[in-house]
Amino acid sequence: MNNRIVTLDEFIIRRQNEIPFASGELTGLLRDIGVAAKIVNREVNKAGLLNILGAAGSENVTGDKVQKLDLYANEKLIECLCNSGECAGIASEENEEFIPIQPMDGKDSKYVVVMDPLDGSSNIDVNVSVGTIFGIYRRLSDPSETCTQKDFLQKGTQLVAAGYVLYGTSTILVYTTGCGVNGFTLDPTIGEFCLSHQNIKIPKRGNYYSVNQGYYLKFDVEMRRYIDHCSDENYGLRYIGTMVSDVHRILFQGGIFLYPNTRKYPQGKLRLLYECNPLAFIMEQAGGKAINCSLERILEIEPTELHQRVTIAVGSPDMVDEMKAFVEKYAKVTVPA
Ligand code: P6P
C-alpha cells in the first residue's frame, strides 16, 4: 500500500491539467487559499486562549486589541488572495460590497473568489467546530478592467472550484475543481495539508437528518411532514449549528441537511453565493444533491444580489429525492415542474 504523503500543493499541481483553460493561475489561487487556511487554523486553535488573553473586542494582557476571529479570518484570507496576483476580486460574508483587487505588476487576473471566512463563528466561544467556505469563478468582465458585480452574480454551475476548511478535532480542507472531491488533513508537525480522503463519494442514503428542530412549528407543512418521516424512519438528529460541520458529516456518513424558510427567514437563512453554492457543488461532485424548498437545483439559481439567502436541502441523493416527494405531495403552493 503506497502510503507516501501527498501534500495539497503537490496534488493541485499534479491535477492541474484536469482543469480546462488551466494555465497555472487557478493552481496558484488554490495554493494561496491553503496558506490562508493554515494561518486561520493557527488563530482558531488559540481561540480558547483568548478568554485568558481577553475576549474579542477587548484589549489583551499585552494591551493588543483582541480581534474577533471572523474578522481576523476575513483579513487574512483577503491578504493572501491579494498577494496571489491571481484574484481580481472578493465577495465576502463579512463585507457588504465586493472588494476589487488591482492587478499586480500589470498582470491580468482571471478569477474572482466568493467566501464565508469563518462560518459558524458564534460557535467559537464554546469551542464548537467552525469552517471557511470558498468558491472560485472565472471573471466575466474585461481582464484589463476592475472587476464588477456581475463577476460574482454567476450561477453555481459556473464555479470552476469550491471548497471548505473545517477547523474541528482535526483541520481538513475539502475541495473540487469539477473532477471529484478530495480531502486533505492538516499535519501540524510538518505544517502541510496531506491527502487523507481521495475521491469522496456520499452514501446514497444515511441514518441522519440535520435541521434546527427548534423551528419545527415554524416550517411549512410539507417540511414538517418530511421531518416527521425522518423521525418515523428513526434517523438520528445531528445539528451542530455550523453548516460546514453539518454538511461535512453528511458528506462522509450520508444523510440530509435542511434549512427551510421560517417566519424569521422567509427566503431561508443561508447565503447562496458563499455558503450554499460552494457546498452544493462539492456535494453534487460527490454524488449528492442540493435543491431549495421550491425544488430548484441550488446551482441553477440565478443570483440577484451578493448576500442573497436561499432555502436548502442537501445530502444523499435518495434522501433529497424523498424530501422532494414530500414537498410535491404536501406543498400548498404549486411547485415549478
Ligand atoms: P440557526 C451559522 O451562523 C450559520 O450561518 C450556518 O453555519 C448554520 O448552519 C446556521 O447559521 C445555523 O442557524 O438558525 O440554526 O442557529
XYZ file of C-alpha atoms and ligand atoms in Angstrom:
353
model
C 0.000 0.000 0.000
C 1.583 3.220 -1.085
C 1.198 5.484 1.947
C 3.551 8.179 0.650
C 2.472 11.639 1.863
C 0.834 13.685 -0.904
C 0.606 17.346 0.068
C -2.157 19.674 -1.125
C 0.351 21.645 -3.197
C 1.644 18.514 -4.917
C -1.882 17.247 -5.570
C -3.090 20.556 -7.007
C -0.120 20.811 -9.350
C -0.430 17.155 -10.385
C -4.143 17.600 -11.155
C -3.742 20.989 -12.849
C -4.069 19.512 -16.323
C -7.639 18.387 -15.473
C -8.791 21.995 -15.301
C -9.875 23.389 -18.677
C -8.053 26.591 -19.680
C -5.748 25.984 -16.689
C -2.516 27.864 -17.122
C -1.403 27.788 -13.517
C -3.352 30.760 -12.181
C -6.068 28.612 -10.588
C -3.374 26.359 -9.164
C -1.744 29.395 -7.592
C -5.066 30.609 -6.214
C -5.902 27.250 -4.631
C -2.458 27.085 -3.040
C -2.868 30.594 -1.629
C -6.182 29.607 -0.077
C -4.379 26.652 1.508
C -1.839 29.042 3.036
C -4.600 31.303 4.375
C -6.328 28.259 5.875
C -3.178 27.369 7.842
C -2.950 30.935 9.188
C -6.620 30.963 10.196
C -6.278 27.492 11.721
C -3.445 28.730 13.946
C -5.619 31.519 15.384
C -8.807 29.429 15.629
C -6.878 26.881 17.693
C -5.812 29.670 20.071
C -9.394 30.931 20.352
C -9.881 29.228 23.667
C -6.907 31.165 24.987
C -8.494 34.480 24.072
C -10.621 34.168 27.174
C -7.361 34.305 29.103
C -5.832 36.865 26.815
C -9.072 38.867 26.585
C -12.387 38.410 24.817
C -12.726 39.615 21.239
C -13.047 43.367 21.048
C -11.252 43.935 24.327
C -7.535 44.582 24.929
C -5.444 41.569 25.948
C -2.806 41.369 28.652
C -0.208 42.840 26.311
C -2.550 45.716 25.506
C -3.185 44.460 21.965
C -6.717 44.790 20.683
C -8.148 41.264 20.538
C -9.838 40.866 17.178
C -12.986 38.878 16.561
C -11.865 35.688 14.858
C -14.232 36.001 11.923
C -12.864 39.463 11.141
C -9.331 38.100 11.588
C -10.056 35.221 9.216
C -11.558 37.642 6.713
C -8.497 39.891 6.865
C -6.006 37.013 6.443
C -7.896 35.464 3.532
C -8.135 38.843 1.779
C -4.411 39.438 2.368
C -3.453 36.041 0.885
C -5.787 36.455 -2.080
C -4.461 39.949 -2.787
C -0.852 38.695 -2.680
C -1.648 35.865 -5.093
C -1.956 38.187 -8.077
C -4.474 35.643 -9.431
C -7.639 37.110 -7.898
C -9.464 40.098 -9.397
C -11.954 40.496 -6.564
C -13.551 39.009 -3.455
C -17.149 38.831 -2.235
C -17.096 38.017 1.478
C -19.806 37.388 4.047
C -18.024 39.990 6.179
C -18.160 42.791 3.585
C -21.343 44.469 2.339
C -19.756 45.243 -1.061
C -17.350 43.149 -3.128
C -13.643 44.006 -2.847
C -11.963 44.741 -6.208
C -8.273 43.831 -6.311
C -5.997 45.833 -8.577
C -3.734 43.751 -10.838
C -0.155 43.221 -9.617
C 2.666 44.279 -11.960
C 0.083 44.905 -14.660
C -0.772 41.155 -14.769
C -4.423 40.461 -15.617
C -6.127 38.159 -13.077
C -8.735 35.723 -14.391
C -10.653 34.750 -11.257
C -12.880 36.103 -8.502
C -13.499 34.471 -5.120
C -16.651 34.237 -3.006
C -16.138 33.268 0.634
C -17.508 32.892 4.115
C -14.254 33.334 6.049
C -15.495 31.805 9.281
C -18.870 30.084 9.062
C -20.475 29.307 12.401
C -18.374 31.910 14.215
C -20.972 32.105 17.017
C -19.762 28.610 17.991
C -16.131 29.670 18.502
C -16.588 30.858 22.079
C -17.951 27.436 23.052
C -15.193 25.519 21.243
C -17.521 24.017 18.622
C -16.137 23.448 15.112
C -16.264 26.269 12.576
C -15.254 26.498 8.929
C -14.178 28.546 5.936
C -16.140 28.188 2.685
C -14.903 29.411 -0.708
C -15.883 29.341 -4.357
C -13.883 30.451 -7.425
C -15.379 31.831 -10.648
C -13.730 32.824 -13.897
C -14.372 36.575 -14.173
C -16.746 37.758 -16.949
C -15.572 41.370 -17.089
C -12.636 42.674 -19.154
C -9.450 41.312 -17.507
C -7.771 44.678 -18.029
C -10.543 46.453 -16.075
C -11.572 46.394 -12.409
C -13.971 43.517 -11.648
C -17.693 44.234 -11.470
C -20.631 42.807 -9.505
C -21.636 40.617 -12.459
C -18.404 38.645 -11.954
C -19.845 37.431 -8.641
C -23.517 37.043 -9.570
C -22.917 33.851 -11.528
C -24.862 30.611 -11.121
C -23.206 27.850 -9.098
C -22.904 25.839 -12.316
C -20.221 28.368 -13.378
C -17.965 27.631 -10.398
C -14.515 26.434 -11.502
C -13.589 25.365 -7.967
C -15.133 25.233 -4.492
C -14.051 24.041 -1.106
C -14.188 24.347 2.625
C -11.867 24.110 5.602
C -13.296 22.548 8.752
C -11.492 23.530 11.962
C -12.587 20.568 14.070
C -10.939 17.755 16.005
C -8.528 17.935 13.106
C -8.361 20.549 10.362
C -9.436 19.275 6.962
C -9.596 21.034 3.601
C -12.057 19.551 1.093
C -12.254 20.883 -2.475
C -13.318 20.159 -6.021
C -12.432 21.596 -9.414
C -15.242 19.639 -11.060
C -13.284 16.370 -11.269
C -14.345 14.746 -7.996
C -13.874 15.693 -4.342
C -10.719 15.207 -2.283
C -9.922 15.867 1.381
C -6.624 16.960 2.938
C -5.936 16.796 6.664
C -3.514 19.304 8.187
C -0.453 17.639 9.743
C 0.665 20.306 12.230
C 4.039 18.610 12.697
C 5.002 19.474 9.112
C 2.508 22.330 8.507
C 1.095 20.666 5.402
C -2.390 19.636 4.280
C -1.911 15.959 3.349
C -4.224 13.895 1.121
C -6.394 11.870 3.522
C -9.671 11.258 1.660
C -9.412 10.627 -2.100
C -12.376 10.781 -4.468
C -15.009 11.195 -1.716
C -18.448 9.795 -2.588
C -21.541 10.355 -0.435
C -23.603 7.264 0.526
C -26.903 7.137 -1.414
C -28.712 7.361 1.929
C -27.785 7.723 5.581
C -29.215 7.471 9.087
C -29.020 11.145 9.980
C -31.026 14.249 9.299
C -29.734 17.687 10.233
C -32.132 20.574 10.905
C -32.787 23.076 13.677
C -35.691 21.155 15.226
C -36.445 24.168 17.380
C -38.044 25.849 14.363
C -40.253 22.807 13.570
C -43.545 24.599 14.236
C -42.431 27.493 12.031
C -41.710 25.291 8.995
C -44.238 24.863 6.178
C -46.421 21.779 6.465
C -44.532 19.838 3.763
C -41.245 20.260 5.659
C -42.877 19.228 8.913
C -44.244 16.095 7.219
C -40.785 15.237 5.857
C -39.168 15.789 9.278
C -41.859 13.550 10.815
C -40.899 10.934 8.196
C -37.225 11.195 9.229
C -38.287 10.625 12.805
C -40.546 7.697 11.814
C -37.532 6.194 9.994
C -35.565 6.514 13.259
C -32.919 8.697 11.612
C -30.638 10.278 14.206
C -30.867 14.072 14.516
C -27.449 15.708 14.382
C -27.281 19.537 14.307
C -24.122 21.466 15.206
C -25.254 24.890 14.002
C -22.225 25.298 11.726
C -23.244 24.482 8.155
C -19.768 23.272 7.168
C -19.675 20.810 10.087
C -23.190 19.504 9.478
C -22.641 19.116 5.728
C -19.177 17.550 6.237
C -20.601 14.807 8.442
C -23.308 14.115 5.832
C -20.717 14.015 3.005
C -18.911 11.188 4.835
C -21.762 9.306 6.547
C -24.765 10.109 4.356
C -27.901 11.957 5.435
C -29.650 15.222 4.666
C -29.139 18.800 5.857
C -32.123 21.142 5.769
C -32.506 24.855 6.311
C -36.093 25.621 5.230
C -37.821 29.002 5.263
C -39.129 30.260 8.617
C -41.068 33.359 9.644
C -37.735 34.995 10.614
C -36.092 33.936 7.347
C -38.882 33.705 4.708
C -36.259 33.216 1.937
C -34.167 30.889 4.117
C -31.175 31.941 6.251
C -28.191 30.577 4.383
C -26.413 32.596 1.702
C -26.465 31.401 -1.893
C -23.152 32.745 -3.131
C -20.669 31.745 -0.449
C -22.397 29.055 1.605
C -24.904 27.074 -0.460
C -23.367 27.154 -3.959
C -19.848 26.004 -2.973
C -21.214 23.234 -0.719
C -23.787 22.225 -3.362
C -21.012 21.990 -5.993
C -18.960 19.739 -3.694
C -21.988 17.633 -2.783
C -23.005 17.081 -6.425
C -19.417 16.211 -7.360
C -19.545 13.571 -4.590
C -22.798 12.124 -5.978
C -25.187 14.048 -3.717
C -27.967 16.511 -4.494
C -28.746 20.097 -3.446
C -32.105 21.785 -4.002
C -34.092 24.561 -2.381
C -37.514 24.087 -0.770
C -39.158 25.056 -4.073
C -37.277 22.065 -5.548
C -34.941 24.170 -7.727
C -31.374 22.899 -8.131
C -29.224 25.217 -5.981
C -26.520 25.511 -8.655
C -29.096 26.694 -11.226
C -30.446 29.583 -9.125
C -29.694 32.920 -10.842
C -28.132 35.178 -8.163
C -29.502 38.726 -7.968
C -27.521 40.080 -5.015
C -24.290 39.252 -3.191
C -25.833 38.296 0.170
C -28.942 36.612 -1.224
C -30.489 33.995 1.087
C -31.962 30.685 -0.047
C -33.577 27.621 1.481
C -31.630 24.389 1.076
C -31.880 20.615 1.327
C -28.533 18.961 0.591
C -27.139 15.449 1.016
C -27.671 11.825 -0.027
C -29.479 11.617 -3.372
C -32.141 9.140 -2.220
C -32.976 11.297 0.830
C -33.158 14.548 -1.151
C -35.484 12.738 -3.587
C -37.655 11.647 -0.627
C -37.833 15.226 0.651
C -38.813 16.334 -2.887
C -41.652 13.787 -2.906
C -42.999 15.154 0.395
C -42.932 18.712 -0.938
C -44.767 17.632 -4.106
C -47.349 15.771 -2.029
C -47.978 18.275 0.772
C -46.966 21.727 -0.511
C -49.881 24.168 -0.549
C -48.331 26.175 -3.396
C -47.848 24.826 -6.903
C -44.296 23.625 -7.262
C -42.496 24.536 -10.533
C -42.443 21.456 -12.813
P -29.543 28.539 13.275
C -24.059 29.830 11.321
O -24.453 31.043 11.944
C -24.968 29.620 10.115
O -24.816 30.661 9.199
C -24.685 28.272 9.466
O -23.345 27.898 9.547
C -25.586 27.336 10.254
O -25.964 26.189 9.515
C -26.794 28.219 10.554
O -26.326 29.572 10.544
C -27.391 27.920 11.913
O -28.541 28.742 12.015
O -30.714 29.442 12.953
O -29.954 27.079 13.301
O -28.753 28.931 14.502
